[in-house]
Each structure stands twice: as C-alpha cells, then as structure tokens.
CSV table of N, CA, C and O in Angstrom, one decimal:
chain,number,residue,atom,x,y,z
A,1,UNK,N,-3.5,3.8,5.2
A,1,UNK,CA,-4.5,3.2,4.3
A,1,UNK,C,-5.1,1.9,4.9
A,1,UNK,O,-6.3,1.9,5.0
A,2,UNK,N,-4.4,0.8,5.4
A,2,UNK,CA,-5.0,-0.1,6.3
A,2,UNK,C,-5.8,-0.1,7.0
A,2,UNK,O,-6.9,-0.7,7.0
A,3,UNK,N,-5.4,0.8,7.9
A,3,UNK,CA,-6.3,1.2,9.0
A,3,UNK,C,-8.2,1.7,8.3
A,3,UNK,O,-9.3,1.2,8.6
A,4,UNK,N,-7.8,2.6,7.7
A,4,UNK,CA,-8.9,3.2,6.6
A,4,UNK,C,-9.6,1.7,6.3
A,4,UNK,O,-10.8,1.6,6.6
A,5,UNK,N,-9.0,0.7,5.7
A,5,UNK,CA,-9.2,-0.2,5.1
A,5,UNK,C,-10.1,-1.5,6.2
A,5,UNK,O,-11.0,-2.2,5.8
A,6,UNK,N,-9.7,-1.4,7.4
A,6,UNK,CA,-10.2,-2.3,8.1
A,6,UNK,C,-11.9,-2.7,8.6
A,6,UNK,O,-12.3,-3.8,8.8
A,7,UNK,N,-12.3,-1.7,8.5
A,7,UNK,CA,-13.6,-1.5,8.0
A,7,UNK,C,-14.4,-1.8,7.4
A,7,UNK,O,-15.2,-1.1,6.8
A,8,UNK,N,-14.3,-3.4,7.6
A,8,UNK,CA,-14.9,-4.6,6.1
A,8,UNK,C,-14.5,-4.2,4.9
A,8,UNK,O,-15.2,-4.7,4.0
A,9,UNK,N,-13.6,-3.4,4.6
A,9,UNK,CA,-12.8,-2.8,3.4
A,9,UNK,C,-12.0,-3.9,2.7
A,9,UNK,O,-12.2,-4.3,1.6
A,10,UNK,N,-11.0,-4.3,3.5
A,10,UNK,CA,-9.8,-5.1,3.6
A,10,UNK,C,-10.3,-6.2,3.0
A,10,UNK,O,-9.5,-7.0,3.4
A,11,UNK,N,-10.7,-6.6,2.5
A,11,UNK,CA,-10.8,-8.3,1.7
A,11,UNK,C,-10.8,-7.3,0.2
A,11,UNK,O,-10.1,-7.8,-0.7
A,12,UNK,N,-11.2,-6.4,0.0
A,12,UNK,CA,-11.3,-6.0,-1.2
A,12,UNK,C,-9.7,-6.0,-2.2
A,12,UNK,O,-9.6,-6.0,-3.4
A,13,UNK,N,-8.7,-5.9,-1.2
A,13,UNK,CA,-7.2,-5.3,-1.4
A,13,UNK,C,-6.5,-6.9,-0.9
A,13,UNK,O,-5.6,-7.4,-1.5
A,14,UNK,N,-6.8,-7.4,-0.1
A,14,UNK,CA,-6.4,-8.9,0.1
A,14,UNK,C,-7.3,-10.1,-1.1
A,14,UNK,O,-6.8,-11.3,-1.0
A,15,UNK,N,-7.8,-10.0,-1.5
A,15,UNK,CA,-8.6,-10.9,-2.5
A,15,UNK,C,-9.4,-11.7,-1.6
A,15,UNK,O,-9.8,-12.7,-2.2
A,16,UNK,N,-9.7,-11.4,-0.1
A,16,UNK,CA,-10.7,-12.4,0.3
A,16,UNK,C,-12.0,-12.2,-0.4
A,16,UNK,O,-12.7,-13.1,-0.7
A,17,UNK,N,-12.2,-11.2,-0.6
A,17,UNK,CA,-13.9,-10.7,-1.3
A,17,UNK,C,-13.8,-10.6,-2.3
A,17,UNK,O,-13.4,-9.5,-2.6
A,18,UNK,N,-14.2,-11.3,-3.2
A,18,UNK,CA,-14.4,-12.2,-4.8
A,18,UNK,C,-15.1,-11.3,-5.1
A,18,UNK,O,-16.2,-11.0,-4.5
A,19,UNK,N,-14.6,-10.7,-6.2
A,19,UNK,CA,-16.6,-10.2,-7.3
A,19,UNK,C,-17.5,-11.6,-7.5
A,19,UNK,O,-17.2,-12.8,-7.9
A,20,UNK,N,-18.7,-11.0,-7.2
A,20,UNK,CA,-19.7,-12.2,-7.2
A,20,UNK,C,-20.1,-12.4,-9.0
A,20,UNK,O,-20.0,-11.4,-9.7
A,21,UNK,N,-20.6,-13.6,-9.6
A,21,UNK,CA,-20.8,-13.6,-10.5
A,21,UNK,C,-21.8,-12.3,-11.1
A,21,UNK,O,-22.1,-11.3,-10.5
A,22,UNK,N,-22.0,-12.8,-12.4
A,22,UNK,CA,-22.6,-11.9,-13.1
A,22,UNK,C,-24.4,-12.7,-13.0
A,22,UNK,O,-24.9,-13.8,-13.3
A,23,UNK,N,-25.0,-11.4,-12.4
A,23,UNK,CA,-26.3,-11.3,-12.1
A,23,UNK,C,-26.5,-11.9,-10.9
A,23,UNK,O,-27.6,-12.3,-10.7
A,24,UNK,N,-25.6,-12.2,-10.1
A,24,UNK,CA,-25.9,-12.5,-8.5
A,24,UNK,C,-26.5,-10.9,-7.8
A,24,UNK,O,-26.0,-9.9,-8.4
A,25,UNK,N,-26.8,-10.8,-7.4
A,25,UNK,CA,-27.9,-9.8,-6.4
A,25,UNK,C,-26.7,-8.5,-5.8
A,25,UNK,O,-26.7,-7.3,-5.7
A,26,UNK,N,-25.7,-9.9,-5.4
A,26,UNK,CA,-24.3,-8.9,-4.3
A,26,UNK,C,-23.4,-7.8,-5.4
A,26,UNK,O,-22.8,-6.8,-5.0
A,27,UNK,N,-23.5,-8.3,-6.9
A,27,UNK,CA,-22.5,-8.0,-7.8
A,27,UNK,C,-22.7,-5.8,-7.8
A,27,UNK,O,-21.8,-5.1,-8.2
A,28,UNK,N,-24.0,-5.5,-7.4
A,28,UNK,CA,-24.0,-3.8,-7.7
A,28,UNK,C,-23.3,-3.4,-6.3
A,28,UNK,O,-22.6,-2.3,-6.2
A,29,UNK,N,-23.5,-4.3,-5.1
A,29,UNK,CA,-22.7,-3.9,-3.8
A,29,UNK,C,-21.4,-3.7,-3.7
A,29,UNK,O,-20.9,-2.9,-3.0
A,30,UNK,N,-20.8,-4.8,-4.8
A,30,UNK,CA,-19.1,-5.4,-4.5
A,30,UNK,C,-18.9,-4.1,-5.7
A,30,UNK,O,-18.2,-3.2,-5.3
A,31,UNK,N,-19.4,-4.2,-6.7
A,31,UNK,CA,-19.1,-2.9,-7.2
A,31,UNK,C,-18.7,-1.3,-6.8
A,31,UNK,O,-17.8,-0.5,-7.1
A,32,UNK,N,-20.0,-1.1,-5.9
A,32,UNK,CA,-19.9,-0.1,-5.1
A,32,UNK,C,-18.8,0.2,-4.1
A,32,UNK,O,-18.4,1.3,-3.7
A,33,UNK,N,-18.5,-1.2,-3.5
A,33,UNK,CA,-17.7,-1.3,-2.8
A,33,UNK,C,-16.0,-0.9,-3.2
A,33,UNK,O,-15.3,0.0,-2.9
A,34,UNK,N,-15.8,-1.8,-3.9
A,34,UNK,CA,-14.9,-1.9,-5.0
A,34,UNK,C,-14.4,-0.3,-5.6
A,34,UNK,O,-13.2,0.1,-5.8
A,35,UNK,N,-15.7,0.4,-5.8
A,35,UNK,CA,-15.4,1.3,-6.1
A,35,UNK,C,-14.4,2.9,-5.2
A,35,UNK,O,-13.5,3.7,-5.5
A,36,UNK,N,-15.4,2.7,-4.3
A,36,UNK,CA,-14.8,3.2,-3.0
A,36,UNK,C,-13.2,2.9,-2.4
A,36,UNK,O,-12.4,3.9,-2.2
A,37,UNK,N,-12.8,1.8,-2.1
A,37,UNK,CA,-11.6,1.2,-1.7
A,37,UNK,C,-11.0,1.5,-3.0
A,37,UNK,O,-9.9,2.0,-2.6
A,38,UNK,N,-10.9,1.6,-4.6
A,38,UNK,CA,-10.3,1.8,-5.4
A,38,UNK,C,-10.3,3.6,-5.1
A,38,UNK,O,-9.2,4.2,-5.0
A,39,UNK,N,-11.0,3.9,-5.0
A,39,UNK,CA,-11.0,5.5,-4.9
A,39,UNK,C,-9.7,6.0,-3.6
A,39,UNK,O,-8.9,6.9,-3.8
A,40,UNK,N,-9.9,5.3,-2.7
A,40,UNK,CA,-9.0,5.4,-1.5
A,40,UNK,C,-7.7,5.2,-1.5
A,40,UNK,O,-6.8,6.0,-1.1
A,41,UNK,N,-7.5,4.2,-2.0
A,41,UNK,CA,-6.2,4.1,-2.9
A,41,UNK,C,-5.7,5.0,-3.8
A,41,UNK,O,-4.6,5.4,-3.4
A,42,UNK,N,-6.1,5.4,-4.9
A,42,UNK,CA,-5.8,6.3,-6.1
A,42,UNK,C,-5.7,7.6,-5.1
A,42,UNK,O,-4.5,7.9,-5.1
A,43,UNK,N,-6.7,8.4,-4.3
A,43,UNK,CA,-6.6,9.4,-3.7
A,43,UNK,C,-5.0,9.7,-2.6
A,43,UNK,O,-4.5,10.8,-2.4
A,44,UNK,N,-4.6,8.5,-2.2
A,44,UNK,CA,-3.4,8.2,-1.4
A,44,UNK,C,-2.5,8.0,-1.9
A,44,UNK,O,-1.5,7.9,-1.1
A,45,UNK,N,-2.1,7.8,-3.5
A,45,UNK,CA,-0.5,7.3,-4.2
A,45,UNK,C,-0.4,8.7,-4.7
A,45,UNK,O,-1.4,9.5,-4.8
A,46,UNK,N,0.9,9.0,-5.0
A,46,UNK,CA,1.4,9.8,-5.7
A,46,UNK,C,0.8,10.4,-7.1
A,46,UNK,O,0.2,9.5,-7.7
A,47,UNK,N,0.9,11.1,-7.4
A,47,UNK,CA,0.6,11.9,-8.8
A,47,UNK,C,1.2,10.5,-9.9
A,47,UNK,O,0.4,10.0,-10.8
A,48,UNK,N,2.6,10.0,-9.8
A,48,UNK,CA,3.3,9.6,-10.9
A,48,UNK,C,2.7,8.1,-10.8
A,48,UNK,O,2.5,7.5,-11.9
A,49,UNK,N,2.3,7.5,-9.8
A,49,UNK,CA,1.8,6.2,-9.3
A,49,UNK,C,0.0,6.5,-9.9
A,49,UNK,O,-0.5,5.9,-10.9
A,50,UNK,N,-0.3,7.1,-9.4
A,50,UNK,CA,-1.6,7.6,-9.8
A,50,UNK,C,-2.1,7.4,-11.4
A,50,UNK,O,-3.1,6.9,-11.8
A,51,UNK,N,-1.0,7.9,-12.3
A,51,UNK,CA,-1.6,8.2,-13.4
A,51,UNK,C,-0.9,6.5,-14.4
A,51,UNK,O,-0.8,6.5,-15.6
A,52,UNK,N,-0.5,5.7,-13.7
A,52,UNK,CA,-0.2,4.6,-13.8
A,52,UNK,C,-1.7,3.4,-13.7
A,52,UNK,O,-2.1,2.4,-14.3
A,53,UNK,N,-2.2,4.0,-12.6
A,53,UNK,CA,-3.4,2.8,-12.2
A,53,UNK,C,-4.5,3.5,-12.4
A,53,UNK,O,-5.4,3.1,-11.7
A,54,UNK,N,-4.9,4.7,-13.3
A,54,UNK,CA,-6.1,5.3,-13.4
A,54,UNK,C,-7.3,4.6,-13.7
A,54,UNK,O,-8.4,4.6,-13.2
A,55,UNK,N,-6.9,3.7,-14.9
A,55,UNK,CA,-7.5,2.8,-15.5
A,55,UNK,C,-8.0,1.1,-15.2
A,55,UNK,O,-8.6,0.3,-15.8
A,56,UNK,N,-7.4,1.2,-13.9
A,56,UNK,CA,-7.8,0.0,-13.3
A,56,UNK,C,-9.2,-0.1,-12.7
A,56,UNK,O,-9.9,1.0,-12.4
A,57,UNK,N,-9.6,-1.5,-12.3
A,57,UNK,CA,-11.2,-1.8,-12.2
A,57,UNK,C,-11.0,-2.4,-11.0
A,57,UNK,O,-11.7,-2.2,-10.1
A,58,UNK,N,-10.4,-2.8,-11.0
A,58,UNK,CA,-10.2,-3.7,-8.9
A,58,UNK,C,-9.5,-3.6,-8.3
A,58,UNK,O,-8.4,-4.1,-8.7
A,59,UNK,N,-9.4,-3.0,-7.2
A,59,UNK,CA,-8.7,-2.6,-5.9
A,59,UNK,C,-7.9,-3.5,-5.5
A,59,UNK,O,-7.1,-3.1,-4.7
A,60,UNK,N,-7.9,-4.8,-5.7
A,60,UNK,CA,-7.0,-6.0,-5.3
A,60,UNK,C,-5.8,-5.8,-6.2
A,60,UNK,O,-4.7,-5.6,-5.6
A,61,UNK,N,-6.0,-5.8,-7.9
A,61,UNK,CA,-5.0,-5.9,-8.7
A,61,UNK,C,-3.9,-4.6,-8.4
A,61,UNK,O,-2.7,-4.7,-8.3
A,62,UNK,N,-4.8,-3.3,-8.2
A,62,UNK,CA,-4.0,-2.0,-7.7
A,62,UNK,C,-3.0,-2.4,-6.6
A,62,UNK,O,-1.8,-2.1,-6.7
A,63,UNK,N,-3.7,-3.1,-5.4
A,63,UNK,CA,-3.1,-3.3,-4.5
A,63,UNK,C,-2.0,-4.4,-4.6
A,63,UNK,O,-1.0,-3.9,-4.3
A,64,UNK,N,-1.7,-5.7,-4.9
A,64,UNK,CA,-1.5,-6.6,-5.6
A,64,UNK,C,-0.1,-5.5,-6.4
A,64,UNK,O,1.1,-5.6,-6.0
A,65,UNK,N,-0.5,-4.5,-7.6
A,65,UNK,CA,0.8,-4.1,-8.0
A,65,UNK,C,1.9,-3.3,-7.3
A,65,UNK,O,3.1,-3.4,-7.4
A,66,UNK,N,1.0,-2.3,-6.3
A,66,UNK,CA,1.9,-1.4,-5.4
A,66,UNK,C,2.4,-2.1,-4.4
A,66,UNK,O,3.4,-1.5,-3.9
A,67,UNK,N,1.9,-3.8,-4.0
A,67,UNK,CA,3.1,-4.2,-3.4
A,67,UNK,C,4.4,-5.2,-3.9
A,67,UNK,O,5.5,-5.7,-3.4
A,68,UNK,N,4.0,-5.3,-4.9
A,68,UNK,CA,5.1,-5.6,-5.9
A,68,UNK,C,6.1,-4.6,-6.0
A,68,UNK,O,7.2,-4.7,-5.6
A,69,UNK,N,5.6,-3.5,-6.7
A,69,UNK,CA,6.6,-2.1,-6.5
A,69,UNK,C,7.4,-1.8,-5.1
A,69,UNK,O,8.6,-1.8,-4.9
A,70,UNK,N,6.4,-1.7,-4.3
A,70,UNK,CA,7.1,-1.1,-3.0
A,70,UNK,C,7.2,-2.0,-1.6
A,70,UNK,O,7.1,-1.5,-0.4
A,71,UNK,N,7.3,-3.4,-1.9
A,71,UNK,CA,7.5,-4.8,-1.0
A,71,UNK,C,8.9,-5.2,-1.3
A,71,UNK,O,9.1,-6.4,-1.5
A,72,UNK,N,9.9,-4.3,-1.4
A,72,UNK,CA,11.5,-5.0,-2.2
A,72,UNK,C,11.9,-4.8,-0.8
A,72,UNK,O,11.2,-4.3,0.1
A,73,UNK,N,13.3,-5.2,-0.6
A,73,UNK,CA,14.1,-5.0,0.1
A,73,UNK,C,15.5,-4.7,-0.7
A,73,UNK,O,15.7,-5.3,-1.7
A,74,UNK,N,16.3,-3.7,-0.3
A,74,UNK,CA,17.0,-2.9,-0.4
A,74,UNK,C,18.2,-2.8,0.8
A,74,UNK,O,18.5,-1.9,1.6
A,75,UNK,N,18.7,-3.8,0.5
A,75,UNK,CA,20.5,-4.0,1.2
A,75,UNK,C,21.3,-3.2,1.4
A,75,UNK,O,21.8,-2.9,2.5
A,76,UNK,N,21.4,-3.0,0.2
A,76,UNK,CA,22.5,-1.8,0.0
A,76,UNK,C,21.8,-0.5,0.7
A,76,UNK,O,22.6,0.4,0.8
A,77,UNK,N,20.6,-0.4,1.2
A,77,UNK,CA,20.2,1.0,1.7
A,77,UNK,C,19.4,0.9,3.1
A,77,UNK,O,19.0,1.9,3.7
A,78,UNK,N,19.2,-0.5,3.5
A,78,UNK,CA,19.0,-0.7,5.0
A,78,UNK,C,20.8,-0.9,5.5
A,78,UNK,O,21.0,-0.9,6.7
A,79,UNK,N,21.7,-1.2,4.7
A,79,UNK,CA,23.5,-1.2,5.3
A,79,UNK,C,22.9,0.3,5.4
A,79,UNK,O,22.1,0.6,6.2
A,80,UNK,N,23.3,1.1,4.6
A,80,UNK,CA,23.8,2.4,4.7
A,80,UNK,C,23.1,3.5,5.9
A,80,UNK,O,23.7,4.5,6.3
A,81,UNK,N,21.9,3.1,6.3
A,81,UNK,CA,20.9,3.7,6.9
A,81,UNK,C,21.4,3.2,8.3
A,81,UNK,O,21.6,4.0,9.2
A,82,UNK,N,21.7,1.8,8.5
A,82,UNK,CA,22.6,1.5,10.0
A,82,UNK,C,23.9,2.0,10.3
A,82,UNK,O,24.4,2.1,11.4
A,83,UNK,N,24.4,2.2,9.1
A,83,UNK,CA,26.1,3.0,9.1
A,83,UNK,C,25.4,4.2,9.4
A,83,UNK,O,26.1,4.8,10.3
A,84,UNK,N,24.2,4.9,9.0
A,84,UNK,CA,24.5,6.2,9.1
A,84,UNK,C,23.6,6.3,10.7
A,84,UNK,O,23.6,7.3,11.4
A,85,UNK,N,23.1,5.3,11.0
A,85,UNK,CA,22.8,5.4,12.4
A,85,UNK,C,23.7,5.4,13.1
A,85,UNK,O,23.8,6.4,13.9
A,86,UNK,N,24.8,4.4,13.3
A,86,UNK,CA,25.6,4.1,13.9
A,86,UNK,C,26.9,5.3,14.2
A,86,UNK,O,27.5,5.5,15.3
A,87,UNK,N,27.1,5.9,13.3
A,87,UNK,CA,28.0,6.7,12.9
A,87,UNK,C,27.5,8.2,13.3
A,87,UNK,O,28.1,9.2,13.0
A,88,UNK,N,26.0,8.3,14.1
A,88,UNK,CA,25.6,9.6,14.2
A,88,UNK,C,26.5,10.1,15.4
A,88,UNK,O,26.9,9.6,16.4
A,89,UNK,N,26.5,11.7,15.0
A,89,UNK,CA,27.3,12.1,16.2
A,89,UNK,C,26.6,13.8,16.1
A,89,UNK,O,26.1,14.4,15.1
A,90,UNK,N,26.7,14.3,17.4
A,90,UNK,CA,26.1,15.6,17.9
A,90,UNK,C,27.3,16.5,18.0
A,90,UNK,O,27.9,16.6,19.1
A,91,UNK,N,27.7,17.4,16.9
A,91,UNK,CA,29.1,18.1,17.8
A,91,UNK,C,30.5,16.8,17.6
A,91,UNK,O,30.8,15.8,16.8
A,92,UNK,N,30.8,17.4,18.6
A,92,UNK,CA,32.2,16.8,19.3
A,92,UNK,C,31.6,14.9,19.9
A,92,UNK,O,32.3,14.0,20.0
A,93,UNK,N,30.1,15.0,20.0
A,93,UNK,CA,29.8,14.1,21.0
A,93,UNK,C,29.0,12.7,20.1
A,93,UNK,O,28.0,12.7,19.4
A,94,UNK,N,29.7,11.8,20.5
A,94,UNK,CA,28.8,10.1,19.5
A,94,UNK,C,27.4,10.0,20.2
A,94,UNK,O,27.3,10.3,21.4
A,95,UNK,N,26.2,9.5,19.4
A,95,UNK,CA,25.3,9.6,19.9
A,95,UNK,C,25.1,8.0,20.7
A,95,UNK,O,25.1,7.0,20.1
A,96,UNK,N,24.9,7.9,21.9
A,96,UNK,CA,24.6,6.5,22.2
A,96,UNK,C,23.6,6.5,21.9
A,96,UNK,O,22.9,7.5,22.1
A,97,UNK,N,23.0,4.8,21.1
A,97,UNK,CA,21.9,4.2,20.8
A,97,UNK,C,21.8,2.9,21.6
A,97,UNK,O,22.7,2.1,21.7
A,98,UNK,N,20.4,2.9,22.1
A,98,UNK,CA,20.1,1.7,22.9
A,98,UNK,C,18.6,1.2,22.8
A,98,UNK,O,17.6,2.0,22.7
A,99,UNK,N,18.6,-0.2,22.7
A,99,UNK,CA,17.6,-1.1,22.4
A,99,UNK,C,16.7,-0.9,23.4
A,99,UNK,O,17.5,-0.6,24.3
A,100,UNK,N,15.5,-0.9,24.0
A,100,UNK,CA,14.8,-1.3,24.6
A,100,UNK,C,13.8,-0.3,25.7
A,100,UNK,O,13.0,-0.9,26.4
C-alpha cells in the first residue's frame, strides 16, 4: 500500500496534506484525492476491518486507526517465533541459521 501510496498520495495518510478550508479552490481536488487513497485503503483491509471504517471521510484518520491496531508489539510472540526459529530442525538434522 505505501508503495501505491508514494505517488503524491502519502501526505494524505501521514497528515502532511491538510483539507483546505471551505471554499478554497483546492478543497474539490483534496476531496478527490482523499477520495481515492481512502478507496485504496478500504479495497486492501480485510472484510472484518473493512466493515469497521466504511463510514469514514479521511484517509489519515483510517490510517491513523489501522496503525494503532496493527503498530503493537507482541513479546510473548516475537519470543516464541525465535524459539521456534532457533529450535528448527530437518529430520534427524538442526538447521544452521546464519546472519549475514
């Protein structure tokens, strides 16, 4: 989605690109725009995430919530993910893992 996003997209979902006041000239553009990057988003979340943010108006706040939701870190399941790295084995045989 970033990538999609980079495309003078990205201020829309970072809050650099402000909706312009009301009756400024830019405000049917930022809409348009707005509209689009919100579409791209919605098109890309899940069905259950989806029917959560249908109703939203700006692609920042969407964005803004999904990384609240999915920006955690999770201890207990980056441990278990290196145990289960660490601990992989082929057969009879341990797998060596190496950095670089």
């Amino acid at each position: 989605v970033t990538i999609a996003l980079m495309a003078k997209k990205l201020g829309f979902v970072d809050g650099s690109c402000r909706k312009p006041m009301k009756g400024s000239p830019m405000l049917h553009q930022w809409e348009r725009c707005n509209a689009i990057v919100l579409s791209w988003i919605m098109n890309t979340v899940s069905k259950e995430i989806f029917a959560g943010i249908i109703y939203s108006i700006d692609a920042f706040s969407v964005w803004k919530d999904l990384k609240e939701r999915f920006n955690k870190v999770n201890g207990s399941r980056i441990y278990a993910l290196h145990r289960e790295i660490v601990c992989s084995t082929q057969g009879n045989l341990y797998l060596v893992i190496t950095q670089g």
